[in-house]
Tab-separated table of C-alpha atoms and ligand atoms in Angstrom:
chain	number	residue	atom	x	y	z
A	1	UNK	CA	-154.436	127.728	28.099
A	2	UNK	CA	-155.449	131.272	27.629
A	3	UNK	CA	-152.833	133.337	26.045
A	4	UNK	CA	-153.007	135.869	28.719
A	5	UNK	CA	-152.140	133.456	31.089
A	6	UNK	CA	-149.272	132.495	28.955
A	7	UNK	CA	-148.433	135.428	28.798
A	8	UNK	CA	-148.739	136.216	32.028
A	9	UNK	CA	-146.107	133.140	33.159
A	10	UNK	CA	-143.835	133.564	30.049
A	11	UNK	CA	-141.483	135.770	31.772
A	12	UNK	CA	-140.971	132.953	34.505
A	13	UNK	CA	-140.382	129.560	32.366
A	14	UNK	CA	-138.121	130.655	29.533
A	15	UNK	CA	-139.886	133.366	27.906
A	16	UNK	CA	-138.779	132.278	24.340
A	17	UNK	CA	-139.774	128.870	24.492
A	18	UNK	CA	-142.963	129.072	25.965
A	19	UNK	CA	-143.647	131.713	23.560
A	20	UNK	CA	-142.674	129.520	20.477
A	21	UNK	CA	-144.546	126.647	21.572
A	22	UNK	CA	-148.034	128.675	22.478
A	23	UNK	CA	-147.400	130.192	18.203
A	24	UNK	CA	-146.910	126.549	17.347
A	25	UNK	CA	-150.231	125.752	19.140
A	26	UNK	CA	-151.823	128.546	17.443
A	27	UNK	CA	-151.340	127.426	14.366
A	28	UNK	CA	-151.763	123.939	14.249
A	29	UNK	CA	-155.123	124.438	15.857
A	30	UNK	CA	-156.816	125.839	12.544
A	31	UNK	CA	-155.170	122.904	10.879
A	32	UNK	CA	-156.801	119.979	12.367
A	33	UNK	CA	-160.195	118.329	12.413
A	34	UNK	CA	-163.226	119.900	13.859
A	35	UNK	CA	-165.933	118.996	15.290
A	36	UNK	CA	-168.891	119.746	17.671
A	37	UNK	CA	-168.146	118.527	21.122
A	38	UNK	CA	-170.452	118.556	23.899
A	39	UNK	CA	-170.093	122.355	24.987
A	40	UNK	CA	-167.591	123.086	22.346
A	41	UNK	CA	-166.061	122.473	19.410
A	42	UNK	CA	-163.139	119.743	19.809
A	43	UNK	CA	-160.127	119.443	17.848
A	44	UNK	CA	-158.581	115.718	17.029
A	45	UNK	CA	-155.066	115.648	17.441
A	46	UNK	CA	-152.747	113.122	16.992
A	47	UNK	CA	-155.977	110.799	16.732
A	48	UNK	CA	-157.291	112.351	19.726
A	49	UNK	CA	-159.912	115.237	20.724
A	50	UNK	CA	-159.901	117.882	22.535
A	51	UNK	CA	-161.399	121.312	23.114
A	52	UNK	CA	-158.960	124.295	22.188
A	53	UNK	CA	-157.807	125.185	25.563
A	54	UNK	CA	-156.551	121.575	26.501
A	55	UNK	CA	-155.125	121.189	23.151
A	56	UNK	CA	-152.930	124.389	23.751
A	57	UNK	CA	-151.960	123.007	26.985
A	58	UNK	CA	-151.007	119.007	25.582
A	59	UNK	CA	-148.719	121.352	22.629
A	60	UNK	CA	-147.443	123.465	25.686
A	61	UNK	CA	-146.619	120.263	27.690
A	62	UNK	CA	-145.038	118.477	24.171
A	63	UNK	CA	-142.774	121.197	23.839
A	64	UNK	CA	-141.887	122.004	26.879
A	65	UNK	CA	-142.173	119.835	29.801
A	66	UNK	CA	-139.294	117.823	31.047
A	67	UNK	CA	-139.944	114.978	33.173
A	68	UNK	CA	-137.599	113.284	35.968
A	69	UNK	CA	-136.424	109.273	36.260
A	70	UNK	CA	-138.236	109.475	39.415
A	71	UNK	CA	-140.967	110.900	38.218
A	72	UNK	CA	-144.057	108.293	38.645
A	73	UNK	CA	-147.209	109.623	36.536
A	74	UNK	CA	-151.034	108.200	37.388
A	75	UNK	CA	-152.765	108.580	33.555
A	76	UNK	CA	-156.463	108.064	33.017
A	77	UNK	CA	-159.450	109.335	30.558
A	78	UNK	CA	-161.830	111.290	32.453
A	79	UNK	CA	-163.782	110.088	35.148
A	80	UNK	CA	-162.547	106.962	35.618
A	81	UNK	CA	-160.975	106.624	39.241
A	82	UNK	CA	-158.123	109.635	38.613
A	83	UNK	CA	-159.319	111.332	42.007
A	84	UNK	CA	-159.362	108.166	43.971
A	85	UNK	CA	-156.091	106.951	42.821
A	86	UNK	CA	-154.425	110.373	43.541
A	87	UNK	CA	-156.028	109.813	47.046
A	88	UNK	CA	-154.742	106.208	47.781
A	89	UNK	CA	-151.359	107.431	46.200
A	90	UNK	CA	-150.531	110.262	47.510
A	91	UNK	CA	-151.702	108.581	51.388
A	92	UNK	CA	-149.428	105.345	50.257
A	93	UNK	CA	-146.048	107.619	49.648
A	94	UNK	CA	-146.862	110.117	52.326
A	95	UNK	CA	-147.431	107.290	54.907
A	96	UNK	CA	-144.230	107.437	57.344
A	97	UNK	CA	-145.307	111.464	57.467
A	98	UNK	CA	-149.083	110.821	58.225
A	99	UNK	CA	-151.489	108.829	59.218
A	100	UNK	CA	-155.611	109.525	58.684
A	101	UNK	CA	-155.647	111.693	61.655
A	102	UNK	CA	-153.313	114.125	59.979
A	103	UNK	CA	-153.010	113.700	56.270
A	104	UNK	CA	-153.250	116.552	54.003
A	105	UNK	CA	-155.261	114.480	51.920
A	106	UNK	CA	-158.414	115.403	55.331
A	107	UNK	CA	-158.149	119.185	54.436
A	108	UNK	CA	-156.987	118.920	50.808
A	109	UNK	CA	-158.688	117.917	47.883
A	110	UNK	CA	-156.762	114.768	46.169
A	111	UNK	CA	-156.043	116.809	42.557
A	112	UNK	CA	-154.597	119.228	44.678
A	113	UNK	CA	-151.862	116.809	46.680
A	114	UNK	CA	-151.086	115.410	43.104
A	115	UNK	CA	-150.475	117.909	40.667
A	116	UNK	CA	-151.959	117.232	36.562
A	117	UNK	CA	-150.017	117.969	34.045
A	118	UNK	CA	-152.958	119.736	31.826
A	119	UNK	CA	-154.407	122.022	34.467
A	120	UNK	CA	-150.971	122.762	36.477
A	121	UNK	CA	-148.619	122.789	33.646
A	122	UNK	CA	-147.093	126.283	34.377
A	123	UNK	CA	-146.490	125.611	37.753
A	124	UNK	CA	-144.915	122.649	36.750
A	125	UNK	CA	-142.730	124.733	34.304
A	126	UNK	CA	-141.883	127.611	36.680
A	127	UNK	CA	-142.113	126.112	39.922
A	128	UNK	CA	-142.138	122.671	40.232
A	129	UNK	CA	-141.284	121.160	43.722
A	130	UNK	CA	-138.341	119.135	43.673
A	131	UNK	CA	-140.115	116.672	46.063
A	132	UNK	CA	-142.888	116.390	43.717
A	133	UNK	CA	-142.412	112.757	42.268
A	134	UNK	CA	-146.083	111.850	41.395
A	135	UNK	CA	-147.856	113.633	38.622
A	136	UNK	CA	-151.228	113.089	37.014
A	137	UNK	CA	-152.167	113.589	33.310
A	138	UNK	CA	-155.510	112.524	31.271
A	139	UNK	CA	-153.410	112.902	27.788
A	140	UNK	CA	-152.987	109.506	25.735
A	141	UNK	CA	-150.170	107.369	25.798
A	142	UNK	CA	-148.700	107.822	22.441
A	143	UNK	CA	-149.129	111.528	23.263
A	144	UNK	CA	-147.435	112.141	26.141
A	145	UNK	CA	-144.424	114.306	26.510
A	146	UNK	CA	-141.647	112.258	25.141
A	147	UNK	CA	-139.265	112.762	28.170
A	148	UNK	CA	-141.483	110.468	29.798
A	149	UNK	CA	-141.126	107.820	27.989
A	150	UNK	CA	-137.499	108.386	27.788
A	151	UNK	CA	-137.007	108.819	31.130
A	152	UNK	CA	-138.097	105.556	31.867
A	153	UNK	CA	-141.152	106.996	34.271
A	154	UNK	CA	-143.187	104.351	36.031
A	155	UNK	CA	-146.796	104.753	34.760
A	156	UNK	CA	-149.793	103.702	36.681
A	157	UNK	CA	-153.265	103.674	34.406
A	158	UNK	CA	-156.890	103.433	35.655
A	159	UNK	CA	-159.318	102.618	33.334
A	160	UNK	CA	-163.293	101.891	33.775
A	161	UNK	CA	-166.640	100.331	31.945
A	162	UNK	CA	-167.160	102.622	29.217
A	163	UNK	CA	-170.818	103.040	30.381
A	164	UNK	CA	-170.146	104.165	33.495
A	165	UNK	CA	-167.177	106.107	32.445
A	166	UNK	CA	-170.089	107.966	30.188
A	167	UNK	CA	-172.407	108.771	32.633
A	168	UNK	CA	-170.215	110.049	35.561
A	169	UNK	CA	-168.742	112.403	32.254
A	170	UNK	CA	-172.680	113.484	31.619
A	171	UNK	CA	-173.065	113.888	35.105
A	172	UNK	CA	-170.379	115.958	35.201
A	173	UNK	CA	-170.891	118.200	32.500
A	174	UNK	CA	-174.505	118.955	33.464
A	175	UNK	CA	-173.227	120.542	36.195
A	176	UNK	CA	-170.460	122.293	35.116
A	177	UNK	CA	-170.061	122.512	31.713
A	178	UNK	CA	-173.709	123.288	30.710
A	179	UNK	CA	-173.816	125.974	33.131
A	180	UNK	CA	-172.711	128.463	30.349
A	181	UNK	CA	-173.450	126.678	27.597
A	182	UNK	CA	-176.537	125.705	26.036
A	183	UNK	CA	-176.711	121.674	26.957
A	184	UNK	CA	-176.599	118.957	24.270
A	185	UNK	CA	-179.031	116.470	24.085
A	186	UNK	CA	-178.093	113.427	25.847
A	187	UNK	CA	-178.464	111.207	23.008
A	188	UNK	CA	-175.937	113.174	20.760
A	189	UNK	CA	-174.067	113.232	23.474
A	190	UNK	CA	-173.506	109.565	23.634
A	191	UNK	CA	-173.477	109.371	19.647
A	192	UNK	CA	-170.520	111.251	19.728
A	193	UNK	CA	-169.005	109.160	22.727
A	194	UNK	CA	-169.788	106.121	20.468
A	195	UNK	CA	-168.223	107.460	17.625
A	196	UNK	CA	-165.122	108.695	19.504
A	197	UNK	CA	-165.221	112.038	19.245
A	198	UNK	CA	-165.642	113.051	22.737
A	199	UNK	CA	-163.029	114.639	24.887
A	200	UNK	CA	-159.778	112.871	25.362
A	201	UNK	CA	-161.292	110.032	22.952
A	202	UNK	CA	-161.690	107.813	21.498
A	203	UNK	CA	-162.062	106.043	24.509
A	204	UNK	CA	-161.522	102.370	23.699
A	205	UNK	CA	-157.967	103.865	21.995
A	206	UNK	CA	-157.149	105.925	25.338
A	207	UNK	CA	-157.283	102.371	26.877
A	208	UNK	CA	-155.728	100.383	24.370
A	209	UNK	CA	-152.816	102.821	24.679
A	210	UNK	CA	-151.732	102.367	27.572
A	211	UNK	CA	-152.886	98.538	27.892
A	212	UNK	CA	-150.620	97.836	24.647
A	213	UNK	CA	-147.833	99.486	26.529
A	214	UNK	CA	-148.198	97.636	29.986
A	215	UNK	CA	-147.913	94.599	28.294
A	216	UNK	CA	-144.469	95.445	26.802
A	217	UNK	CA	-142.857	97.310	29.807
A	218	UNK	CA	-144.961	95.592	32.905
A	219	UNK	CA	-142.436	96.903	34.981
A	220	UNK	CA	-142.829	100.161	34.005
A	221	UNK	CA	-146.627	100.654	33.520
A	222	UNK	CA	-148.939	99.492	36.894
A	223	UNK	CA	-152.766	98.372	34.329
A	224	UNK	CA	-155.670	98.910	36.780
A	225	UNK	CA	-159.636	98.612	36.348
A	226	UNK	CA	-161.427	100.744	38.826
A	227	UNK	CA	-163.840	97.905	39.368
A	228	UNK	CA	-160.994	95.938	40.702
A	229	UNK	CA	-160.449	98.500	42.810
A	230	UNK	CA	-163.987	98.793	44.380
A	231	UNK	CA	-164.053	94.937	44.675
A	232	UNK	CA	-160.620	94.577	46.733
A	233	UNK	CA	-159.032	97.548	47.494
A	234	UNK	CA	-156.585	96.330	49.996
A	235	UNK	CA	-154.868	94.064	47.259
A	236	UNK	CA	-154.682	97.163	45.039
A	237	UNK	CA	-153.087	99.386	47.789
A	238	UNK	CA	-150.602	96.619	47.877
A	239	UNK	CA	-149.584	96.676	44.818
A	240	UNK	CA	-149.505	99.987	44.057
A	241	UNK	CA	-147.148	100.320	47.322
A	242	UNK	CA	-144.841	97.906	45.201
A	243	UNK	CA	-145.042	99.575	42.426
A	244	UNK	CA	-143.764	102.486	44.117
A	245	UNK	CA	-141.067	100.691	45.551
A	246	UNK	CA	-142.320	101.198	48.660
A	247	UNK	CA	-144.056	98.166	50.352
A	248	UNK	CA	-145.408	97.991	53.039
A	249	UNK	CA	-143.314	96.435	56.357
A	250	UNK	CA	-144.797	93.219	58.077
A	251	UNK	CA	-144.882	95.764	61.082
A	252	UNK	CA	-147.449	97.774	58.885
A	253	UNK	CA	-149.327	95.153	58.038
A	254	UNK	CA	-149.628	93.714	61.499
A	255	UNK	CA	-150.614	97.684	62.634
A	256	UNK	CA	-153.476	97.607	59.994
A	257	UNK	CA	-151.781	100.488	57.931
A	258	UNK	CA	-153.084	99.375	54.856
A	259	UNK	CA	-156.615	99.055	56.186
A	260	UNK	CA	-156.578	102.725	57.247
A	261	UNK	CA	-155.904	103.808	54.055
A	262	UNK	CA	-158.515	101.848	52.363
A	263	UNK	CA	-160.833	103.425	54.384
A	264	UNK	CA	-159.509	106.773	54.785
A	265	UNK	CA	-159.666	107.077	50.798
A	266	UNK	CA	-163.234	105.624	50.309
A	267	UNK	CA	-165.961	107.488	48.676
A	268	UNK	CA	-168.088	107.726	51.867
A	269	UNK	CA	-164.712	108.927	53.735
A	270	UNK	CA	-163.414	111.546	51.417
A	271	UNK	CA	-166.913	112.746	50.014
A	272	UNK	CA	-167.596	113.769	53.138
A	273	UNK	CA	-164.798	115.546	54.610
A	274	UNK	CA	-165.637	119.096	54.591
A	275	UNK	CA	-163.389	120.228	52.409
A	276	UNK	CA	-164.674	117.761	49.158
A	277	UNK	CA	-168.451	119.008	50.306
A	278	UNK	CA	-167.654	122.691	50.687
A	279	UNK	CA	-164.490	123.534	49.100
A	280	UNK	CA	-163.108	124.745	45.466
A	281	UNK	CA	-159.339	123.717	44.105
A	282	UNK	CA	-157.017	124.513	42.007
A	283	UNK	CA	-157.934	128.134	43.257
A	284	UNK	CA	-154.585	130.203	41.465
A	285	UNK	CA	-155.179	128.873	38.189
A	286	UNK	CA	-158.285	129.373	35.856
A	287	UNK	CA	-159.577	125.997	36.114
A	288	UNK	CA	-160.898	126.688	39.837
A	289	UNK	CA	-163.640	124.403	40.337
A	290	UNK	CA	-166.153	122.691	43.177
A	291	UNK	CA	-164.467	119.750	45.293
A	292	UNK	CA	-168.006	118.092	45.138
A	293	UNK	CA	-168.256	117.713	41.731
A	294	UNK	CA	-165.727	115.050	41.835
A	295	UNK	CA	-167.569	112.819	44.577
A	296	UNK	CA	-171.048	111.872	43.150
A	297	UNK	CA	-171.573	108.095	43.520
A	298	UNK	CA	-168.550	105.949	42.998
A	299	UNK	CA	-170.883	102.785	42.310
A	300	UNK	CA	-169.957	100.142	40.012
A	301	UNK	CA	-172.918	99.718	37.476
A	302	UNK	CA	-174.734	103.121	37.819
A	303	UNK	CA	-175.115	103.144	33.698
A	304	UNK	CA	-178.007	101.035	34.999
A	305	UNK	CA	-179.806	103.795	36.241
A	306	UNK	CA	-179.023	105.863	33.527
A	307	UNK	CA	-178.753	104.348	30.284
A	308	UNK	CA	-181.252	102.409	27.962
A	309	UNK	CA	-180.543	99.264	27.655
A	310	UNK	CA	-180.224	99.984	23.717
A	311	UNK	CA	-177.906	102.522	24.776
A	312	UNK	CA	-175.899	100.183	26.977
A	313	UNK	CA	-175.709	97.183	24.800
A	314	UNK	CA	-174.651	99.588	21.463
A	315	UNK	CA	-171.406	100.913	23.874
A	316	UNK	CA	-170.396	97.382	25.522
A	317	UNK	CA	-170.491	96.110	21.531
A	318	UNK	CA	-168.624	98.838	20.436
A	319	UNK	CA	-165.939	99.349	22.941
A	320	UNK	CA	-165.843	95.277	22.869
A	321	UNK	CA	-164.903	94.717	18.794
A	322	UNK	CA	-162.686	97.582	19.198
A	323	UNK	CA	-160.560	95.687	22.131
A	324	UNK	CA	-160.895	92.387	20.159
A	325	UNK	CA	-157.953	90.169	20.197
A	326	UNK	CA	-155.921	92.607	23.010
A	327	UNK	CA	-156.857	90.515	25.864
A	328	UNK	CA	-158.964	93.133	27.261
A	329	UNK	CA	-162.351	93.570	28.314
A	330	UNK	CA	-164.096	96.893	29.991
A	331	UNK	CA	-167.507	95.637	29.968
A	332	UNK	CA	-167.630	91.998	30.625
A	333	UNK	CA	-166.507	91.816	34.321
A	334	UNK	CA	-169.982	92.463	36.122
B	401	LIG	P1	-161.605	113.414	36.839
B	401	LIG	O1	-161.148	112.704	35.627
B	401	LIG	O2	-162.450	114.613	36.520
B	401	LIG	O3	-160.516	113.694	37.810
B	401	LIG	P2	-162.266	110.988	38.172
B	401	LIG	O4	-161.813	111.140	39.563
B	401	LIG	O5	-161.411	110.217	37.238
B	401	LIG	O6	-162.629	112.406	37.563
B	401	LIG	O7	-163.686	110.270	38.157
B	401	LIG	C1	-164.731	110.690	38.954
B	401	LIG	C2	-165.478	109.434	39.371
B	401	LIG	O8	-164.762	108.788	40.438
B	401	LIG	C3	-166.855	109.774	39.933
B	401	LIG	O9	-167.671	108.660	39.574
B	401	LIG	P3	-169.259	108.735	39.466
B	401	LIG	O10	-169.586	109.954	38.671
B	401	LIG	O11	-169.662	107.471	38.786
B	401	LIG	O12	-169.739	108.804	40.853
B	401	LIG	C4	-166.565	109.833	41.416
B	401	LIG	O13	-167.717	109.687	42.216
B	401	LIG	C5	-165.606	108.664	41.569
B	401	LIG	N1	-164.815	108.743	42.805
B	401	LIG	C6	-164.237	109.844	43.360
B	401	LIG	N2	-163.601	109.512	44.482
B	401	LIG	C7	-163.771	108.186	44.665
B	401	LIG	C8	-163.349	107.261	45.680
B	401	LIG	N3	-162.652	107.650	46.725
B	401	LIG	N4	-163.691	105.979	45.525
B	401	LIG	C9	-164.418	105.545	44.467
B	401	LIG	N5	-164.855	106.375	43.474
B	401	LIG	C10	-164.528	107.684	43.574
């Protein structure tokens, strides 16, 4: 979070407080771990990394955000389903409102129907929406602001094969994050994912978080695999419906309500609306960016294409002895 923005806001969300938690920020930064991330250097924090702006923003959200009981967060590392999930959510809660002839979700992007805590905290602080129940949030598990826990929030985590998870973030940064930096080579790059220091990694321990914690409180935390997803997405619209304590009516069923969402929130649907080919979101803050660049494939199994097979086998052994023992795997489903 850049400081003039804090600044900026402070006058709006309890000057003092915002002010004493972007000084904490400030100095804890110089106090942590460094290293060289991909297009800058990343900070590990609470056994976690992340470039300085982000980090600001998780100390921001520590100190100062405030969640609701009713509040119902959708957490995920980058690039593993976060935009799809938003999509099927948001359609799922808004469905006695709209149906896919006139959702918001046909002339809005998906991260901006569900707001993220990281890139719309000060909204959230200032001006949050009293109707806004559903929040997103890429920040680990044991890092979250502790009124969520202790609000009791419903939690719903997607999670993906590390390899893909990998490429979709290369992908990604090509296009956006090497366009003002000098890029890394690709091969450091996924040294560094193997090692863990990568943005919002270690991976396997983003997972493990939240997997750990769905096992305790399966009531409270919804564990999906965006493979599962792909492979039967009705089921998954189902239960997330449930989840939300909001199932869906025999009469729905019977009208094929669930169907049309499925299909109103797939890839081929969504990345080809006009506003995900042509549009930007999140336009008032400074994290403004292309709607495109968050449809590229959505294919299970694209590492294929991309990785060695050296490459490929060194993450799935990796990522696999880390989750030995916790009853999960990422990389042996396909
Ligand atoms: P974010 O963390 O930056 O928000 P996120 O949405 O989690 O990104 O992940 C993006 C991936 O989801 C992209 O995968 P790819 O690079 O392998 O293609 C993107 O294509 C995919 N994706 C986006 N929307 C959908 C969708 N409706 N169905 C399936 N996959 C999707």
């Amino acid at each position: 979070m850049e400081s003039s923005l804090v600044q900026e806001h402070a006058s709006n969300a309890g000057m003092e407080a915002m002010q004493k938690a972007h000084i904490r920020s400030l100095e804890i930064i110089p106090t942590l771990n460094k290293s060289k991330g991909w297009h800058s250097d990343i900070y590990e924090y609470q056994g976690f990394w992340y470039d300085s702006m982000l980090l600001q923003g998780l100390i921001l959200a520590q100190d100062l955000f405030r969640a609701q009981s009713s509040d119902i967060f959708l957490c995920s590392h980058p690039k593993t389903g976060t935009t799809w999930l938003k999509a099927l959510t948001f359609a799922v809660a808004t469905r006695t409102q709209f149906d896919e002839s006139s959702s918001p979700l046909l002339t809005k992007m998906p991260h901006d129907c569900i707001p993220s805590l990281e890139f719309d905290l000060l909204k959230l602080l200032n001006q949050r929406d009293p109707e806004t129940h559903f929040l997103a949030t890429h920040f680990p598990y044991s890092s979250l602001p502790k009124s969520i826990i202790a609000s009791g929030c419903k939690i719903v985590y997607v999670c993906r094969d590390p390899r893909d998870t990998f490429v979709s973030r290369w992908k990604f940064a090509e296009k956006i994050l090497f366009k003002h930096t000098e890029p890394i080579p690709v091969e450091e790059a996924f040294e560094k994912f193997c090692e863990g220091v990568s943005h919002n990694g270690p991976y396997w321990e983003h997972v493990l978080g939240f997997w750990r914690a769905s096992l305790e409180s399966p009531e409270k935390i919804l564990f999906l695999k965006y493979e599962e997803l792909k492979k039967d997405p009705t089921l998954y619209v189902k239960k997330l419906a449930d989840f939300y304590g909001r199932p869906f009516s025999v009469e729905e069923e019977e009208k094929g309500v669930i169907e049309n969402i499925v299909k109103m929130c797939s890839f081929e649907n969504l990345s080809n609306l006009e506003v995900n080919k042509t549009g930007k979101h999140r336009l008032d803050t400074p994290f403004a960016i292309e709607n495109n660049l968050f449809f590229r494939k959505g294919n299970v199994g694209d590492w294929k294409d991309c990785l060695t097979n050296e490459m490929a086998e060194r993450l799935s052994q990796i990522v696999e002895q880390k989750l030995s023992g916790s009853g999960l795997t990422l990389t042996k489903t396909q």
